[in-house]
PDB file of C-alpha atoms in Angstrom:
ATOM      1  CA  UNK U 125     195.844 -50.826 -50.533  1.00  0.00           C
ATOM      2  CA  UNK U 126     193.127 -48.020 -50.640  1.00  0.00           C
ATOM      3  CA  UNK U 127     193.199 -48.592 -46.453  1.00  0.00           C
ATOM      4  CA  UNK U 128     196.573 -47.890 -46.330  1.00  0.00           C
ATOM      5  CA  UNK U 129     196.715 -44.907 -48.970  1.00  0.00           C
ATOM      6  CA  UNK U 130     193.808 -43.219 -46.772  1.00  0.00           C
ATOM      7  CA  UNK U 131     195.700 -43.532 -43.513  1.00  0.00           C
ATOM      8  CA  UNK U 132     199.173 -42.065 -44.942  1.00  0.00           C
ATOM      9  CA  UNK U 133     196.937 -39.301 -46.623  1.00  0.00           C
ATOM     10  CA  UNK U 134     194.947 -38.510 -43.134  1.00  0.00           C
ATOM     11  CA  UNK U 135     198.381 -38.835 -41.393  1.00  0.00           C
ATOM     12  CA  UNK U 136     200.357 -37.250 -43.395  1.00  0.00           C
ATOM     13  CA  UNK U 137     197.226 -34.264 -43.667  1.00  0.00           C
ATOM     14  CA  UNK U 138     197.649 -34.060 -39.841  1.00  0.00           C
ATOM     15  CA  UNK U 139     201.652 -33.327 -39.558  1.00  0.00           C
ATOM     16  CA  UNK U 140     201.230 -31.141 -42.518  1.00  0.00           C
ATOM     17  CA  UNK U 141     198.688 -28.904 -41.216  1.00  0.00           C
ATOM     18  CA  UNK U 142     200.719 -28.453 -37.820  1.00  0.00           C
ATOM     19  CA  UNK U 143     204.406 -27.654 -40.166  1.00  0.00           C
ATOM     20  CA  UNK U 144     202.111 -25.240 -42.447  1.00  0.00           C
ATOM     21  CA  UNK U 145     201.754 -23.350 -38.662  1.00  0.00           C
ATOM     22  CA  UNK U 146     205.026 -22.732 -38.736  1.00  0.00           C
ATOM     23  CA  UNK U 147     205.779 -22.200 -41.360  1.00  0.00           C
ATOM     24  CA  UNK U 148     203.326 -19.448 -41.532  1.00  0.00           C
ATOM     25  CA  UNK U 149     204.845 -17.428 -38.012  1.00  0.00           C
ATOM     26  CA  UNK U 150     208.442 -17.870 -39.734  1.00  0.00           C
ATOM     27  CA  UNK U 151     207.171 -16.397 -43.010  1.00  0.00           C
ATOM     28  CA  UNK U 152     205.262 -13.530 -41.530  1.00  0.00           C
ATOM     29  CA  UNK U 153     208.637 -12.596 -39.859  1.00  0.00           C
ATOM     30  CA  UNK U 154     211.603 -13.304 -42.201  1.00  0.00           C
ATOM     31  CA  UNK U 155     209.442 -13.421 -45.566  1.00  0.00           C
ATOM     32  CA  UNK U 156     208.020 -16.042 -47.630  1.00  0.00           C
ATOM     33  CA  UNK U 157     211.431 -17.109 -49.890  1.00  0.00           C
ATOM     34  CA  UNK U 158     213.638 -17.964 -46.665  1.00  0.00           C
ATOM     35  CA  UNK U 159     210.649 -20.152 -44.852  1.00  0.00           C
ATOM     36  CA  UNK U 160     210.247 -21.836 -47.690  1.00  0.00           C
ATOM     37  CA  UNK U 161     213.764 -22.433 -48.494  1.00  0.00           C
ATOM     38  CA  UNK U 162     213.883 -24.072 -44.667  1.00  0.00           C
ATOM     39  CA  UNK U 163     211.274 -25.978 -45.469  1.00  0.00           C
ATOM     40  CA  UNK U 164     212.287 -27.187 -48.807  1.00  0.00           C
ATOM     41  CA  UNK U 165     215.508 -28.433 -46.861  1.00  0.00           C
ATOM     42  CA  UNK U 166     213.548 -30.346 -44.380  1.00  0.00           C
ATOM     43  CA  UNK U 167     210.996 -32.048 -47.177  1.00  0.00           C
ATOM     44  CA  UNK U 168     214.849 -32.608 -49.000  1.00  0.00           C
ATOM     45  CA  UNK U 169     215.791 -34.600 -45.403  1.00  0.00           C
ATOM     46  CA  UNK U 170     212.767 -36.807 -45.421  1.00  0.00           C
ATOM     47  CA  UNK U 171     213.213 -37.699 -48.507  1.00  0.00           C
ATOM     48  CA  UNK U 172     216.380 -38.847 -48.082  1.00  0.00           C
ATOM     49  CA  UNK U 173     215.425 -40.532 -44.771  1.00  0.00           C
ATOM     50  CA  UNK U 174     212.741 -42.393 -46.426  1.00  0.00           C
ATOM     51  CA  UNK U 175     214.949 -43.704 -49.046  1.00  0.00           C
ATOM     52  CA  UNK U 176     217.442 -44.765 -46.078  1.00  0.00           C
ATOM     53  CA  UNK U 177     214.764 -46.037 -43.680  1.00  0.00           C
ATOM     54  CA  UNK U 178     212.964 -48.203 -47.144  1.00  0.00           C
ATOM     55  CA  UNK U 179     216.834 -49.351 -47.858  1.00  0.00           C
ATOM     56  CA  UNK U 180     217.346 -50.438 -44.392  1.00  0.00           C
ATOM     57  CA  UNK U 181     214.356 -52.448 -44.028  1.00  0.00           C
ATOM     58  CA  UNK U 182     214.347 -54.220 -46.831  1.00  0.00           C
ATOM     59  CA  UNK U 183     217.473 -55.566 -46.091  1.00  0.00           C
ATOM     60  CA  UNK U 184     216.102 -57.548 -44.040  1.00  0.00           C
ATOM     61  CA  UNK U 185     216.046 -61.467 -45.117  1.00  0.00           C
ATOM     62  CA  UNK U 186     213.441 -63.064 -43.085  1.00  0.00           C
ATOM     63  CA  UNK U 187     210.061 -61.511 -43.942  1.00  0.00           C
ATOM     64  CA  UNK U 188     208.670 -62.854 -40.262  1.00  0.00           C
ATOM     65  CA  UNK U 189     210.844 -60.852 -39.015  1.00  0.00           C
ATOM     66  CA  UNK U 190     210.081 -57.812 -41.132  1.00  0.00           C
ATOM     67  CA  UNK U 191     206.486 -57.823 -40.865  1.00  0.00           C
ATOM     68  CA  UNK U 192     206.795 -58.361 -36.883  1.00  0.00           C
ATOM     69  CA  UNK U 193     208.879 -55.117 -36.464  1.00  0.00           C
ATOM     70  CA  UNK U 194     206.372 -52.969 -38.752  1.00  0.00           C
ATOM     71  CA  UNK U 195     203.513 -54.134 -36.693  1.00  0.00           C
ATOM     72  CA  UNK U 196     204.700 -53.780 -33.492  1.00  0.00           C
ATOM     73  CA  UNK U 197     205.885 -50.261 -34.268  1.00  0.00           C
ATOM     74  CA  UNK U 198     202.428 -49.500 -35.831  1.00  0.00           C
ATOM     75  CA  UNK U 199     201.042 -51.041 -32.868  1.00  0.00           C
ATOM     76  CA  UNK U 200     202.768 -48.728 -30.392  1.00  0.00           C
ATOM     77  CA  UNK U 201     202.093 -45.605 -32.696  1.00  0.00           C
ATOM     78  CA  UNK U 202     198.299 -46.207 -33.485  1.00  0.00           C
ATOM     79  CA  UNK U 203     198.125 -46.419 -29.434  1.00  0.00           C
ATOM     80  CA  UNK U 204     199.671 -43.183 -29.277  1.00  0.00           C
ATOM     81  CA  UNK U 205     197.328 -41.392 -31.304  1.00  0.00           C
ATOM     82  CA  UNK U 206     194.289 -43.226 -29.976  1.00  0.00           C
ATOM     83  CA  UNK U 207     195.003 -42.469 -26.299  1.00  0.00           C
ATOM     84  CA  UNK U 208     195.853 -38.694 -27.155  1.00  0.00           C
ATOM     85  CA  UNK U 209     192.223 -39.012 -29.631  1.00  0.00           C
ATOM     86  CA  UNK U 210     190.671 -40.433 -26.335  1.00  0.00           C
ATOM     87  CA  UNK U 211     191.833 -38.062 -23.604  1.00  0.00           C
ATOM     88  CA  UNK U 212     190.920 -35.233 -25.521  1.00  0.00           C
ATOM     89  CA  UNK U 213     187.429 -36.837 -27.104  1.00  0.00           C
ATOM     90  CA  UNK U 214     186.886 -37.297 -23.290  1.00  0.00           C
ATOM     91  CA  UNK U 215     188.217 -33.810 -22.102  1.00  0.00           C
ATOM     92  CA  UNK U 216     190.966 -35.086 -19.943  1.00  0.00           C
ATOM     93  CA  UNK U 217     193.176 -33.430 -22.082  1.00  0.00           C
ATOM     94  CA  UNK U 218     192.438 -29.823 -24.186  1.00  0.00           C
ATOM     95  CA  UNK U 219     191.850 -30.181 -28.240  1.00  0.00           C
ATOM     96  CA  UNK U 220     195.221 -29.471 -30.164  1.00  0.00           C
ATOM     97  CA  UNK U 221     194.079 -25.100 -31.088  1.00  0.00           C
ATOM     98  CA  UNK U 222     196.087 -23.903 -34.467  1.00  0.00           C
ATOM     99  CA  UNK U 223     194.832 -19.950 -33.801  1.00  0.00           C
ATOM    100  CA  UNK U 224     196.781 -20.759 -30.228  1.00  0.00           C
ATOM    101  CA  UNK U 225     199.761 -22.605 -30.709  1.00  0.00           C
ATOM    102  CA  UNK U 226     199.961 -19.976 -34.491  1.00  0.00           C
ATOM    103  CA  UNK U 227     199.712 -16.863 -31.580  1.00  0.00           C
ATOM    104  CA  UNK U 228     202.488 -18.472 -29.559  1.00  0.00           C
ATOM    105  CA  UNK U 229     204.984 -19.243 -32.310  1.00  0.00           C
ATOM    106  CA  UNK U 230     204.520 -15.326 -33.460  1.00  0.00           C
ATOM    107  CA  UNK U 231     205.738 -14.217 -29.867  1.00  0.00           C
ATOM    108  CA  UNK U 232     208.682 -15.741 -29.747  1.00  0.00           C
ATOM    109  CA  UNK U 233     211.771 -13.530 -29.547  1.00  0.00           C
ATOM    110  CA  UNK U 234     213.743 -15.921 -32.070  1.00  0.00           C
ATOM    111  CA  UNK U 235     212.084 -15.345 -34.723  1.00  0.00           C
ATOM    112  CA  UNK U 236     212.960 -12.055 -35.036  1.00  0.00           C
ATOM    113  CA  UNK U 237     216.125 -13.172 -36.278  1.00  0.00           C
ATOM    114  CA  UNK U 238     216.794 -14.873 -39.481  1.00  0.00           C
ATOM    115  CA  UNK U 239     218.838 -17.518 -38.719  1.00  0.00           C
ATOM    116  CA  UNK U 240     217.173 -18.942 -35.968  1.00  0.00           C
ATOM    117  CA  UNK U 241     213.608 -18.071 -37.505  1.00  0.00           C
ATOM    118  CA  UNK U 242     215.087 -20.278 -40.603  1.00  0.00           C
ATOM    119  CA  UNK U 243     215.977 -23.491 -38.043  1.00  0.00           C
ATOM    120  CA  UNK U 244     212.521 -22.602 -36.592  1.00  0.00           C
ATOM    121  CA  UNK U 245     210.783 -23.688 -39.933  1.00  0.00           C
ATOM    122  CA  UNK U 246     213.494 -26.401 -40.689  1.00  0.00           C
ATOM    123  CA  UNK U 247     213.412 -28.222 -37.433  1.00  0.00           C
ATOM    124  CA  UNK U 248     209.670 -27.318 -36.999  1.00  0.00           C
ATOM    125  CA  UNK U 249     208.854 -28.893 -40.408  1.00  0.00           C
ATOM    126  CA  UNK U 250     211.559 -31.585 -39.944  1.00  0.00           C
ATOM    127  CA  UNK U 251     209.768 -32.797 -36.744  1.00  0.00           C
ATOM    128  CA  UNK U 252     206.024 -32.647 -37.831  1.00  0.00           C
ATOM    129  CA  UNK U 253     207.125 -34.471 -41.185  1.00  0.00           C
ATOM    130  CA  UNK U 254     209.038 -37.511 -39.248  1.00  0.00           C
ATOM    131  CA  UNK U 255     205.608 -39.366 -38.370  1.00  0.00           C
ATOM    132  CA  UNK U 256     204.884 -39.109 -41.892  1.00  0.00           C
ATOM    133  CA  UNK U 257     208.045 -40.307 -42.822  1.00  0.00           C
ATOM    134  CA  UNK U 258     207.333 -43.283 -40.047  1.00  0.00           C
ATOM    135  CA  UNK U 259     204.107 -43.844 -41.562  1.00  0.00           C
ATOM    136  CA  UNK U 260     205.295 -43.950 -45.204  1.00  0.00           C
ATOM    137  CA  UNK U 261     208.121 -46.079 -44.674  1.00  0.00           C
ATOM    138  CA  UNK U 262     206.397 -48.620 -42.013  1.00  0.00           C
ATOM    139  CA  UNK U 263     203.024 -48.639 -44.727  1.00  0.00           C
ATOM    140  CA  UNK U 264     204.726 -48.710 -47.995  1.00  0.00           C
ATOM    141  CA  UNK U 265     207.154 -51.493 -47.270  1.00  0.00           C
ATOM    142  CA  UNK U 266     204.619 -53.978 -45.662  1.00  0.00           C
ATOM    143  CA  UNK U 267     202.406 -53.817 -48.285  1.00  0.00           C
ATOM    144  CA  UNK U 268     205.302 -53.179 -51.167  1.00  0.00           C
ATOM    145  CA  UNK U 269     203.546 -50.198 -52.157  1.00  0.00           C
ATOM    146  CA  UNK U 270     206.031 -47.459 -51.173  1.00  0.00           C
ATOM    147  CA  UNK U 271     205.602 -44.716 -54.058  1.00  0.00           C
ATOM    148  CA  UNK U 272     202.058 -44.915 -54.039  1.00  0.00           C
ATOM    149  CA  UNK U 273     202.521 -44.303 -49.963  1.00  0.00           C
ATOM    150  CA  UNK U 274     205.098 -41.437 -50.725  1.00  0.00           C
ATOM    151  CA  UNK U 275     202.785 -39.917 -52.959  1.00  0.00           C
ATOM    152  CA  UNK U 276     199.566 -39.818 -50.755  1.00  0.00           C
ATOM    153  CA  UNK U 277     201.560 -38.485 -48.524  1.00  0.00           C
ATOM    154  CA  UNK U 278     202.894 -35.340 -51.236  1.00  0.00           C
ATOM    155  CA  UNK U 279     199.302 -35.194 -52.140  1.00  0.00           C
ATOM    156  CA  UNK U 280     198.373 -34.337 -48.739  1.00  0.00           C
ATOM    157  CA  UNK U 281     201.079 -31.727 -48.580  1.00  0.00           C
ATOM    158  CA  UNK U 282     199.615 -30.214 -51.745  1.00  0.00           C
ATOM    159  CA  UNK U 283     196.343 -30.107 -50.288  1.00  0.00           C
ATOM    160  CA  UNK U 284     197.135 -28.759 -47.149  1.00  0.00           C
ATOM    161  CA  UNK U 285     199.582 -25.994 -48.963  1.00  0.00           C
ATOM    162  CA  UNK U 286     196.565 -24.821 -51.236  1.00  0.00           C
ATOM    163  CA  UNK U 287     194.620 -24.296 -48.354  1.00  0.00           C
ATOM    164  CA  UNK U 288     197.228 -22.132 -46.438  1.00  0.00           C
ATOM    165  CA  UNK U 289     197.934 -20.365 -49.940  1.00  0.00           C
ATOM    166  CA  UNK U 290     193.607 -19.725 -50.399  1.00  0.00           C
ATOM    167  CA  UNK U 291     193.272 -18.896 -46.377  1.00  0.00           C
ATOM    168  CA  UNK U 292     196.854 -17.356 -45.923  1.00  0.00           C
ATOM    169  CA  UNK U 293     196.047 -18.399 -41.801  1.00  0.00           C
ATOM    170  CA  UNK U 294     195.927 -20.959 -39.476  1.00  0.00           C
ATOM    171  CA  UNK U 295     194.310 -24.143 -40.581  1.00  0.00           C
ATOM    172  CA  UNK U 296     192.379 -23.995 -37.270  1.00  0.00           C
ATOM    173  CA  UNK U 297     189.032 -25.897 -38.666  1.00  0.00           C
ATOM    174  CA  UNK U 298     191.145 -29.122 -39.471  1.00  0.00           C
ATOM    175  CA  UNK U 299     188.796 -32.185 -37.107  1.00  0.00           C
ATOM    176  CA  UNK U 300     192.673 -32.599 -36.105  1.00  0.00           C
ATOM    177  CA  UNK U 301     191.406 -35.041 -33.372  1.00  0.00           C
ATOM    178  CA  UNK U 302     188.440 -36.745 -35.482  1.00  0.00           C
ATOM    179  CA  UNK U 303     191.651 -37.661 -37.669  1.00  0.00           C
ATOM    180  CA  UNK U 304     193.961 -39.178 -35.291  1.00  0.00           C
ATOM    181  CA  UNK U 305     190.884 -40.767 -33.951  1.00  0.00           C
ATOM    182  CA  UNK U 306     190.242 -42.747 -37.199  1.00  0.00           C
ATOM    183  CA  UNK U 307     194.056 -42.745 -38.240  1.00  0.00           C
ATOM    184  CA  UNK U 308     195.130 -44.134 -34.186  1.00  0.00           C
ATOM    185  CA  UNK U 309     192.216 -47.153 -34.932  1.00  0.00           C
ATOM    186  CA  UNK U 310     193.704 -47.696 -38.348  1.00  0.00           C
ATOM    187  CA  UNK U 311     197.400 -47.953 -37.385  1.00  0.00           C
ATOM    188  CA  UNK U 312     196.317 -50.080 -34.547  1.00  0.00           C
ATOM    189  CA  UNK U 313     193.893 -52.709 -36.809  1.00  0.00           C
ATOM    190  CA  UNK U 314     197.452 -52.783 -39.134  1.00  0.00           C
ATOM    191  CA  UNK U 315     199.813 -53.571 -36.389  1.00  0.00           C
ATOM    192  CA  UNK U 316     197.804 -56.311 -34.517  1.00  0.00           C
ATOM    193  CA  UNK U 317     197.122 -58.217 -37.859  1.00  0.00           C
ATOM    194  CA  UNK U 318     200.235 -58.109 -39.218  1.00  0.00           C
ATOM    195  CA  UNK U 319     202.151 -58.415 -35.686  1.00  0.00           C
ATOM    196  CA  UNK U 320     199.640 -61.394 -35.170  1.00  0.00           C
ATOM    197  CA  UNK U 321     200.071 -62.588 -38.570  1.00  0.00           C
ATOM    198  CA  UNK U 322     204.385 -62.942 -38.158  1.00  0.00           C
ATOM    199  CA  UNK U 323     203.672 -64.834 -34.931  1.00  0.00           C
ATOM    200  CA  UNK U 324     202.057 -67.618 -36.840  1.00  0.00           C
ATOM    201  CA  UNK U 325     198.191 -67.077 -36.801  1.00  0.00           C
ATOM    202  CA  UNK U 326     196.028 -67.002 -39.560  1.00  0.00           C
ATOM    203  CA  UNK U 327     193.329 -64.367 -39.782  1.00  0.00           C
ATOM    204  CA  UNK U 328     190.036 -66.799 -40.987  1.00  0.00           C
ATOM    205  CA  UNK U 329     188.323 -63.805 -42.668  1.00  0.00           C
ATOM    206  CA  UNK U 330     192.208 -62.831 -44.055  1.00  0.00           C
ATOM    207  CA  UNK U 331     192.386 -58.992 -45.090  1.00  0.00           C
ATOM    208  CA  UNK U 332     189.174 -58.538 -45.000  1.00  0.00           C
ATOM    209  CA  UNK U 333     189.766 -59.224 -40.247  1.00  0.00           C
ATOM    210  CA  UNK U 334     191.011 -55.593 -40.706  1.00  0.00           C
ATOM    211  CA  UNK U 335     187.924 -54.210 -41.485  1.00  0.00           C
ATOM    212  CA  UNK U 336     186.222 -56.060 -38.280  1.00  0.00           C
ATOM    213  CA  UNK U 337     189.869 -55.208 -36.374  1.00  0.00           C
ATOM    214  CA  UNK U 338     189.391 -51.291 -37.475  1.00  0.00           C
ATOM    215  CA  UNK U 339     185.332 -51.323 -36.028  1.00  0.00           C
ATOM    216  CA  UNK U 340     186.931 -52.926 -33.003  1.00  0.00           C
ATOM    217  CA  UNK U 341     189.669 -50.320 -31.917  1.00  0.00           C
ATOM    218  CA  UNK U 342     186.886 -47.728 -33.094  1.00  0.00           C
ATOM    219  CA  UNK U 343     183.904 -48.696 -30.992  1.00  0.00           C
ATOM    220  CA  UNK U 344     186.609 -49.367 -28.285  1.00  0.00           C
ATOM    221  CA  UNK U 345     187.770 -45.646 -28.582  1.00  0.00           C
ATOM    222  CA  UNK U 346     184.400 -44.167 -28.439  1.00  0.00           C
ATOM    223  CA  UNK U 347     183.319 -46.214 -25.428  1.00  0.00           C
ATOM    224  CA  UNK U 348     186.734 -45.204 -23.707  1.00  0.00           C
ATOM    225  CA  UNK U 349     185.654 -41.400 -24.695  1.00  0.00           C
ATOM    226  CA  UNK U 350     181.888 -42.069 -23.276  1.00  0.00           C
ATOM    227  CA  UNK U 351     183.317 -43.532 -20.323  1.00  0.00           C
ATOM    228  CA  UNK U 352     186.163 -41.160 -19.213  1.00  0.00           C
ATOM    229  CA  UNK U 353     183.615 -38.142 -20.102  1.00  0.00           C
ATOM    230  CA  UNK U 354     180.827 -39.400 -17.731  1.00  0.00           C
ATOM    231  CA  UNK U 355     183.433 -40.217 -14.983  1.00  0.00           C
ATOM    232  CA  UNK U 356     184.781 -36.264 -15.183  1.00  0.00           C
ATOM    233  CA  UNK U 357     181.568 -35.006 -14.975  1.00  0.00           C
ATOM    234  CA  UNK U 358     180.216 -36.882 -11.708  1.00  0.00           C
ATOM    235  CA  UNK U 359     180.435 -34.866  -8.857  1.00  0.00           C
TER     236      UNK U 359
END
């Protein structure tokens, strides 16, 4: 369980750092009362989609078949965060920059207008907050510890928000990609036992294979990273 709470807490730390961006640009522009209204709206919407996404899969009867969807959809979305860790670990692809993408969001012409600056920080805080929402759901249902999930996942927020309230800028300092490094390695060691695991194969070393599973994608990752890097810098 304390696996799982640390990788909806990095994850969710991740997303929340990236909204808190936006939310900042939106503030700075329309005031603090309306971006946080839009983002009060958007936390409202995940809420509700994790109580709809938790209903929906729990529905299901056969548990094979629940534990085989949650662990190929891990599988697929720890992959996705490894590769993007990798490529930019390896400098095939630039590091994810807060100060930049804070810059960027503060030239826009829409957010000079209220409205639109308010579905800025909605949608903006709406689509950072889905992976957690992924995450939570996906996580907490497996292992049949959704609240706890949900609440790492608030705690985060909390954290992240008393930062931006002490700093009152970008969260630029964040190891973003050291996170989704760890978190991509995590989500992957989760979705190949349990995807494994609903296919009829027993683990010998049982949940104790995802610590061995998590040093595998790891090493994997960094040797990927050493590789790639070596290979851009020849000649």
């Amino acid at each position: 369980m304390t696996g799982m709470l640390l990788a909806v807490f990095l994850t969710a730390a991740v997303e929340w750092v990236e909204a808190y961006t936006i939310i900042l640009a939106v503030a700075l522009s329309i005031g603090w009362g309306r971006a946080l209204q839009a983002m009060g709206a958007a936390l409202a919407a995940l809420a509700a989609l994790t109580a709809a996404g938790s209903f929906l899969l729990t529905r299901i009867q056969d548990l094979r078949v629940l534990q085989l969807l949650i662990g190929v959809f891990l599988l697929l979305f720890g992959l996705r965060w490894l590769a993007k860790a990798v490529a930019r670990g390896a400098g095939l692809k630039a590091l994810h920059d807060e100060a930049a993408e804070f810059k960027a969001l503060r030239g826009r012409a829409d957010l000079h207008d209220r409205r639109a600056a308010w579905l800025v920080a909605f949608n903006g805080t709406l689509l950072e907050g889905l992976e957690v929402w992924f995450i939570v759901v996906t996580l907490g249902v497996q292992t049949g510890h959704l609240a706890a999930a949900a609440l790492a996942a608030l705690l985060a927020l909390a954290v992240v928000a008393a930062m931006g309230a002490a700093l009152h800028k970008p969260l630029a300092r964040v190891p973003e990609n050291a996170i989704k490094f760890l978190v991509g390695a995590a989500l992957l060691s989760f979705g190949t036992y349990w995807t494994l695991e609903a296919l009829g194969y027993r683990w010998p070393l049982g949940d104790a294979t995802l610590i061995a599973l998590l040093a595998f994608y790891a090493m994997g990752g960094l040797a990927l990273i050493r590789l790639y890097a070596g290979t851009r810098a020849r000649p």
